mmCIF file of C-alpha atoms in Angstrom:
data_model
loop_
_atom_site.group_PDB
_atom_site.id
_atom_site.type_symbol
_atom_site.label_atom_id
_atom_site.label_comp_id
_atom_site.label_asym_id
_atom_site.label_seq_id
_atom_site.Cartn_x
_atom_site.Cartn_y
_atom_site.Cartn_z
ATOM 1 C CA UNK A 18 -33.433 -42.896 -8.286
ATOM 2 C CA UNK A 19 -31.943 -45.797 -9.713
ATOM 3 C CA UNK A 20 -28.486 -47.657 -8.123
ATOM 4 C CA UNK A 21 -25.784 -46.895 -10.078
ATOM 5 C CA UNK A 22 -22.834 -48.336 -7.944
ATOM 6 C CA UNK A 23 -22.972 -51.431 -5.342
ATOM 7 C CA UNK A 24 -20.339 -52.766 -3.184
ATOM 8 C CA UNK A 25 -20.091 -54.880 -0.509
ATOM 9 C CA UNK A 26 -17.147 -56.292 1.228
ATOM 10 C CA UNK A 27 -14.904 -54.818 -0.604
ATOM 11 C CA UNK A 28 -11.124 -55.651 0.818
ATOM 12 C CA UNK A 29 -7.706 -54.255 -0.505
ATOM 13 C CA UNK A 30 -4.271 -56.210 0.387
ATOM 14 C CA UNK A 31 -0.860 -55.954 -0.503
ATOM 15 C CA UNK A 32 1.946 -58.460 0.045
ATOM 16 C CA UNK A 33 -0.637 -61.409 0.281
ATOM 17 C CA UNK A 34 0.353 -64.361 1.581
ATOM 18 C CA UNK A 35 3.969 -62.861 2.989
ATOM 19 C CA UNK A 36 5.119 -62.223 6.367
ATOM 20 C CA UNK A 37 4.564 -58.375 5.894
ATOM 21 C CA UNK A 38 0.829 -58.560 4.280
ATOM 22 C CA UNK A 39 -0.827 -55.811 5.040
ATOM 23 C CA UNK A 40 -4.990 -55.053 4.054
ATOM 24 C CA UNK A 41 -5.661 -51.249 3.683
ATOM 25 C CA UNK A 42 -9.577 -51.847 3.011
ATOM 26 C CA UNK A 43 -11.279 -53.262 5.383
ATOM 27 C CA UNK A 44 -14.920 -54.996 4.286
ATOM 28 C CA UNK A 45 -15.876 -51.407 2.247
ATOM 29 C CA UNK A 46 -20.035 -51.469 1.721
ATOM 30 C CA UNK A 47 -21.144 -48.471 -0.407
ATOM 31 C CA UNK A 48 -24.216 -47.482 -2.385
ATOM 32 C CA UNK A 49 -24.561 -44.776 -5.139
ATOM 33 C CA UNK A 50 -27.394 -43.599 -6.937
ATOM 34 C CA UNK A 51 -27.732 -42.187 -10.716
ATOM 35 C CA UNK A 52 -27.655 -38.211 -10.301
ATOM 36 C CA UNK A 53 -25.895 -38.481 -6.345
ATOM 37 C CA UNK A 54 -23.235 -35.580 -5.539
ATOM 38 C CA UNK A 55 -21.292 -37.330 -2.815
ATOM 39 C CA UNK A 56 -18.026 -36.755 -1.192
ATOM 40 C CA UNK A 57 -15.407 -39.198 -0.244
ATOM 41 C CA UNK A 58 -13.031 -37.357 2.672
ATOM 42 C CA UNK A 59 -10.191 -38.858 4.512
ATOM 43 C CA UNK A 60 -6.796 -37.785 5.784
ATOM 44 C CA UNK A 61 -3.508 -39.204 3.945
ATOM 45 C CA UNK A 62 -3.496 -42.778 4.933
ATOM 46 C CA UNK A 63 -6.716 -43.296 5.493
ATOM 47 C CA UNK A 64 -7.264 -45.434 2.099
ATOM 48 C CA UNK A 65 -9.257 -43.274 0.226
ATOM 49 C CA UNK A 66 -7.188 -43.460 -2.780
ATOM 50 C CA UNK A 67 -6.819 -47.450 -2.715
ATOM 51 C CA UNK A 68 -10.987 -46.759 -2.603
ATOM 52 C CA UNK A 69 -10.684 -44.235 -5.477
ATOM 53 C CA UNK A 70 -8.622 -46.504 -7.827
ATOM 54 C CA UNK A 71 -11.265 -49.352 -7.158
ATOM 55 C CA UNK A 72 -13.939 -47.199 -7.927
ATOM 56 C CA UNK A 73 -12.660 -45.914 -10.497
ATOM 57 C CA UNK A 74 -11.510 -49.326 -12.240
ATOM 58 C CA UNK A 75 -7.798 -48.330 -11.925
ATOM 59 C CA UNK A 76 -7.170 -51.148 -9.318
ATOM 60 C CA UNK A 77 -8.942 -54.374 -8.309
ATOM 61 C CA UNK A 78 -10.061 -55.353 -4.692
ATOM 62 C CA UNK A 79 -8.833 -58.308 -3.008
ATOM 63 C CA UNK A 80 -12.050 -59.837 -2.294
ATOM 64 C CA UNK A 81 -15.893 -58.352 -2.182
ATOM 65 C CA UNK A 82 -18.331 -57.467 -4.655
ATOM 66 C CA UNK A 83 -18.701 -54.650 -7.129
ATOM 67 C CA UNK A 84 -21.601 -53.835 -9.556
ATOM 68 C CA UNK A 85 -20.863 -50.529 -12.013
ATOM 69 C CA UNK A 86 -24.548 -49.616 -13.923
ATOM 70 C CA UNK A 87 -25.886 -53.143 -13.673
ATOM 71 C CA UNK A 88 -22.553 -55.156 -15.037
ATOM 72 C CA UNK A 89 -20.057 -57.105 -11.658
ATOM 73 C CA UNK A 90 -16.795 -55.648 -12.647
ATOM 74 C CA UNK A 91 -15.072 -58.895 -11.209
ATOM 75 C CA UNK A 92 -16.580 -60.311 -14.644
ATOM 76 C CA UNK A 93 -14.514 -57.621 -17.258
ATOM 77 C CA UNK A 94 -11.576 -59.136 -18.147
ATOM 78 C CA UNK A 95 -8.288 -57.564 -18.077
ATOM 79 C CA UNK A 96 -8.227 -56.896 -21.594
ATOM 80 C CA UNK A 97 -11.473 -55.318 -21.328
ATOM 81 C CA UNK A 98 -11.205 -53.148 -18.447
ATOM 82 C CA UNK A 99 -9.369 -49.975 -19.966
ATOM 83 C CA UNK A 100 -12.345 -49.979 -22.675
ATOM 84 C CA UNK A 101 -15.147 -50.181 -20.194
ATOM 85 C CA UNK A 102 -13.782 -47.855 -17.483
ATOM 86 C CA UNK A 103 -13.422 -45.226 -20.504
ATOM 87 C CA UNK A 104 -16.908 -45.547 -21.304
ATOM 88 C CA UNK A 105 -18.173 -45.683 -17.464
ATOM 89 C CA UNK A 106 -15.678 -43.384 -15.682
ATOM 90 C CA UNK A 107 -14.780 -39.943 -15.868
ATOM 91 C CA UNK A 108 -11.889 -38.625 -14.008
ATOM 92 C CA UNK A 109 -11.044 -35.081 -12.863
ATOM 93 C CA UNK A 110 -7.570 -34.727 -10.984
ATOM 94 C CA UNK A 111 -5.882 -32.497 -9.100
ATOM 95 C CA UNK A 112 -2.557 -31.960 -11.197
ATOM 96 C CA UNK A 113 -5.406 -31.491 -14.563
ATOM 97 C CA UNK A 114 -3.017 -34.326 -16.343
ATOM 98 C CA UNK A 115 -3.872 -32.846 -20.054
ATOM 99 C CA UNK A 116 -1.282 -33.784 -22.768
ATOM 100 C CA UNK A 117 0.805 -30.587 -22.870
ATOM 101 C CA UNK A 118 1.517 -30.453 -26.631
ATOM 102 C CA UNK A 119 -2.330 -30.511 -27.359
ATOM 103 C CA UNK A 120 -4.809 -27.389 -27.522
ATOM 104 C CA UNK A 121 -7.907 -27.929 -25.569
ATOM 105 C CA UNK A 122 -9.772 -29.208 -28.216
ATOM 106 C CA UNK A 123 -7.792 -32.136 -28.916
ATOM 107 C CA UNK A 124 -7.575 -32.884 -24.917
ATOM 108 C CA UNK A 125 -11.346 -33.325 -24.908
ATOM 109 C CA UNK A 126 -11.237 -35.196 -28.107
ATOM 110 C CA UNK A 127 -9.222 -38.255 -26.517
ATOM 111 C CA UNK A 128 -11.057 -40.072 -24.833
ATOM 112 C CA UNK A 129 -13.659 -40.139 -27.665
ATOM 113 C CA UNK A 130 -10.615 -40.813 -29.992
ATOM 114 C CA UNK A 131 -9.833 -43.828 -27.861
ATOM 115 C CA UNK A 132 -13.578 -45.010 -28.124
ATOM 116 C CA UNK A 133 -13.188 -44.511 -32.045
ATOM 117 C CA UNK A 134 -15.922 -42.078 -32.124
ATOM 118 C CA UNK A 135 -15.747 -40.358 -35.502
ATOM 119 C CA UNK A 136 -13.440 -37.295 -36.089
ATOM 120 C CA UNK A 137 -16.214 -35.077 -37.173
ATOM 121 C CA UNK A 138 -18.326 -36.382 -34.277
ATOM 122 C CA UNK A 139 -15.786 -36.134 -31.038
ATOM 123 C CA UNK A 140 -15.053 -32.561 -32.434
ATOM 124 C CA UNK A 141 -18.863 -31.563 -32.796
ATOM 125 C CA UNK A 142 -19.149 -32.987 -29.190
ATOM 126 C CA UNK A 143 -15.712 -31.425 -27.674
ATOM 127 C CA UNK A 144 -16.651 -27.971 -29.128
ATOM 128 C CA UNK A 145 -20.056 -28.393 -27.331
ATOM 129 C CA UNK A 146 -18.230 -29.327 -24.014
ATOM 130 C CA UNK A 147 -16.276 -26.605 -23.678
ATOM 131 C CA UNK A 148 -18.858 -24.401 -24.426
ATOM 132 C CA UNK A 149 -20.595 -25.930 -21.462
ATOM 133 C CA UNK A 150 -17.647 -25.280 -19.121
ATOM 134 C CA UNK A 151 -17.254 -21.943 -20.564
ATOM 135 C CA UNK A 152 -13.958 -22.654 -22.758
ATOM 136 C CA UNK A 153 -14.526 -22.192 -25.874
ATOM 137 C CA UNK A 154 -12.669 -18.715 -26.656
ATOM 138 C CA UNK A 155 -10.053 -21.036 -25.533
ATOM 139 C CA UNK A 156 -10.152 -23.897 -27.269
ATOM 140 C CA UNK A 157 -7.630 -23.853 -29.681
ATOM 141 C CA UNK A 158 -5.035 -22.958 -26.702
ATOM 142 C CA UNK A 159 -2.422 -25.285 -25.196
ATOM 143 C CA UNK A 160 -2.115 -26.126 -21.032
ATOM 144 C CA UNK A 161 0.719 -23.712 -21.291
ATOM 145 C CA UNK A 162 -1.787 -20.834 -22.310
ATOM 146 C CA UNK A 163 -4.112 -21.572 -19.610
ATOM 147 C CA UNK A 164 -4.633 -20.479 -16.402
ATOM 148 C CA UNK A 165 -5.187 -23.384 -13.759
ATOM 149 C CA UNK A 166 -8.631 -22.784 -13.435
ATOM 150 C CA UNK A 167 -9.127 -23.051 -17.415
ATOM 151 C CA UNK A 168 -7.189 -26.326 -17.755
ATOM 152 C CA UNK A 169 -9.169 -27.696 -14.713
ATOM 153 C CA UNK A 170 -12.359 -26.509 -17.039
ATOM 154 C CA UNK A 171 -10.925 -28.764 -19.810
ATOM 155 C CA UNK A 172 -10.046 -31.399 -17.795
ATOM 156 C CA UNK A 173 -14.326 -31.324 -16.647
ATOM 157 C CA UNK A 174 -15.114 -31.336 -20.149
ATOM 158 C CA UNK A 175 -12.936 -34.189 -21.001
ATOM 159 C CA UNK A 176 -13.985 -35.972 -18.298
ATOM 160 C CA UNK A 177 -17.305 -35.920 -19.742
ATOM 161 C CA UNK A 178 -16.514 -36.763 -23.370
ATOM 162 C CA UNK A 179 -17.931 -40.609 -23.432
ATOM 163 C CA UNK A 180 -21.010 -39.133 -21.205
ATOM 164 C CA UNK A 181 -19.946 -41.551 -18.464
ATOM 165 C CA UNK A 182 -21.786 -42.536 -15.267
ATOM 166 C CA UNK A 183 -19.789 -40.876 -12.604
ATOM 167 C CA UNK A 184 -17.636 -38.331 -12.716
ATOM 168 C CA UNK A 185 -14.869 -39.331 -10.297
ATOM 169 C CA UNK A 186 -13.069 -36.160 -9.116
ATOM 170 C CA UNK A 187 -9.723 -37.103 -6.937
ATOM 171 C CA UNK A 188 -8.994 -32.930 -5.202
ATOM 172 C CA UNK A 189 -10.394 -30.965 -8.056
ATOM 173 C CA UNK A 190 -9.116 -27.855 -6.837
ATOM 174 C CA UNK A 191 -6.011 -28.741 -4.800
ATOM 175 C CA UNK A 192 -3.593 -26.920 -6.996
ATOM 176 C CA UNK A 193 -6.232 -24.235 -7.015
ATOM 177 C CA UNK A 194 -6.190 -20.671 -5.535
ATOM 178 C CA UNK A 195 -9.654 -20.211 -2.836
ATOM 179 C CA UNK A 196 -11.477 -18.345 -5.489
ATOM 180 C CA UNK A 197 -10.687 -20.842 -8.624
ATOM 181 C CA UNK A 198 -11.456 -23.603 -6.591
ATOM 182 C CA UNK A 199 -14.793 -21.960 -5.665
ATOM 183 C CA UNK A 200 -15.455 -21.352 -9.503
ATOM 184 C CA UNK A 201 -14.572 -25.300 -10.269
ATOM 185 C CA UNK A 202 -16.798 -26.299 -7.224
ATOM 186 C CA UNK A 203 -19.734 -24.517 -8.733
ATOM 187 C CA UNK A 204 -19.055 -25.555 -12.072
ATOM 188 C CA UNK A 205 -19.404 -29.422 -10.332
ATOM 189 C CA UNK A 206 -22.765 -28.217 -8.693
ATOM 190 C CA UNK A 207 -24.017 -27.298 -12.477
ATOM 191 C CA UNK A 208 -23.524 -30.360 -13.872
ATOM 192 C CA UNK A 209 -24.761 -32.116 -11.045
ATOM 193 C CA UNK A 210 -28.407 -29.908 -10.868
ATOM 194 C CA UNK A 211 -28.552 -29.231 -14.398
ATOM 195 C CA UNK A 212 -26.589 -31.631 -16.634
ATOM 196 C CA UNK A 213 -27.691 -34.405 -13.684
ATOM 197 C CA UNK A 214 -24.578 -36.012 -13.543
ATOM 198 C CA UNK A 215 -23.416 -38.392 -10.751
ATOM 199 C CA UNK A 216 -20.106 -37.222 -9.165
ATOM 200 C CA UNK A 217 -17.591 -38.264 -6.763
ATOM 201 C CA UNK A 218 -15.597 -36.087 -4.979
ATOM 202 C CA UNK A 219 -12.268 -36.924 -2.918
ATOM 203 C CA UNK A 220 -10.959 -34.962 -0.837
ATOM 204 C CA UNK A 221 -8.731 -34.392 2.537
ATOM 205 C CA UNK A 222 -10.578 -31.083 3.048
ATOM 206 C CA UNK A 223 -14.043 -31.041 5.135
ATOM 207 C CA UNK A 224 -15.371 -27.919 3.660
ATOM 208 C CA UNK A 225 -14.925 -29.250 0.539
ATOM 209 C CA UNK A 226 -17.104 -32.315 1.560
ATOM 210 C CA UNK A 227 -19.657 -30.655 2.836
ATOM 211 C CA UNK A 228 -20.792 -29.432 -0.754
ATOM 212 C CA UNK A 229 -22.019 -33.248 -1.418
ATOM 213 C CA UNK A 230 -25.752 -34.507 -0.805
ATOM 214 C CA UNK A 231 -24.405 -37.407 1.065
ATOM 215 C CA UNK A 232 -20.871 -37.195 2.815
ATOM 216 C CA UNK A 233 -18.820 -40.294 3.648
ATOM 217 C CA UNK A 234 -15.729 -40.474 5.664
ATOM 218 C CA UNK A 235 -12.471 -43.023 5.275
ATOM 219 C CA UNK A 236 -10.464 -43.660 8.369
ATOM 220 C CA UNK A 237 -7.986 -46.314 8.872
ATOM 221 C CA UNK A 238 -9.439 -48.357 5.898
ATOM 222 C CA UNK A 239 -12.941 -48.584 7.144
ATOM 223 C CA UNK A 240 -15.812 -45.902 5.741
ATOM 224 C CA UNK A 241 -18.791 -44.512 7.109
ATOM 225 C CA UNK A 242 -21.407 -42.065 6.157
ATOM 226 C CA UNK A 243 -21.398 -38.605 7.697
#
């Protein structure tokens, strides 16, 4: 397999320079390959979302190195970022976050709409998404309509709309009911066998974890592999 992510030394600080600066990552090294199913699991406070926003392009570290499918982030410019994480990134959360006045449909279409793909195109390509996640009886219904396990659905199929590297999933099914969340879980391992996507799953929940290939704890800012 290829290397799709690299990092090494990665650091996270807040308050730098002042009295009360405080580092949440400390010297993060971690290595993903193209079609990897990993888990990220840590208890509140333990950093994994300061990791998660890094990884995810949401944040920048304070000092290390980070290489996303060949390009050193440190090298996108501001400007640039939001364009290039669109492109590279998926994301999956745990409150869904669709736009509540749009059907399904036109939640998968966004991202695509925000990488000017053409109308005809990201609707060809949205229909065929949520066919893939089972949605499209729904398609033309609003968040309101759905159930959470549907919008969670949508939210998969959005998250794959620019057919990014990783799907980054931050507690996919922690507003989920056991047997949803077992539903959404399976729907991950599909796209990881099948579809061979790379995805990233954070979580506070060890089961959970344990679904992953490769399992990698976060405790008190410092990660290791399980």
């Amino acid at each position: 397999m290829d290397k799709l992510m690299t990092m090494r030394g990665i650091t996270k600080s807040y308050n730098i320079g002042l009295e009360n600066e405080l580092e949440i990552l400390h010297g993060i090294d971690l290595d993903i390959y193209d079609g990897e199913f990993i888990s990220i699991v840590g208890q509140s406070g333990s950093g994994k979302s300061t990791l998660m926003n890094i990884i995810g392009l949401l944040d920048r570290q304070t000092s290390g190195s980070y290489d996303l499918a060949g390009t050193n982030v440190q090298d996108i410019k501001d400007d640039e970022l939001s364009a290039y994480r669109s492109r590279k990134i998926g994301f999956v959360f745990q409150n869904f976050n669709l736009i509540p006045r749009s059907n399904a449909l036109k939640n998968v279409e966004l991202p695509m709409l925000y990488a000017k793909v053409p109308r005809a195109q990201r609707q060809e390509r949205a229909k065929e998404l949520l066919a893939l996640v089972d949605m499209e009886d729904r398609m033309g219904h609003r968040p309101n309509e759905l159930s959470g396990g549907q919008k969670q659905r949508v939210a998969i199929a959005r998250a794959m709309a620019n057919n990014p590297a990783i799907i980054l999933a931050d507690e996919p099914t922690g507003a989920l009911d056991s047997k949803t969340g077992r539903q959404v879980m399976d729907l991950f391992h599909t796209l990881h066998e099948k579809e061979k996507r790379t995805i990233i799953v954070i979580t506070h929940n060890m089961d959970l974890a344990q679904e992953a290939g490769r399992i990698y704890e976060m405790d008190d800012g410092h990660l290791r592999e399980v």
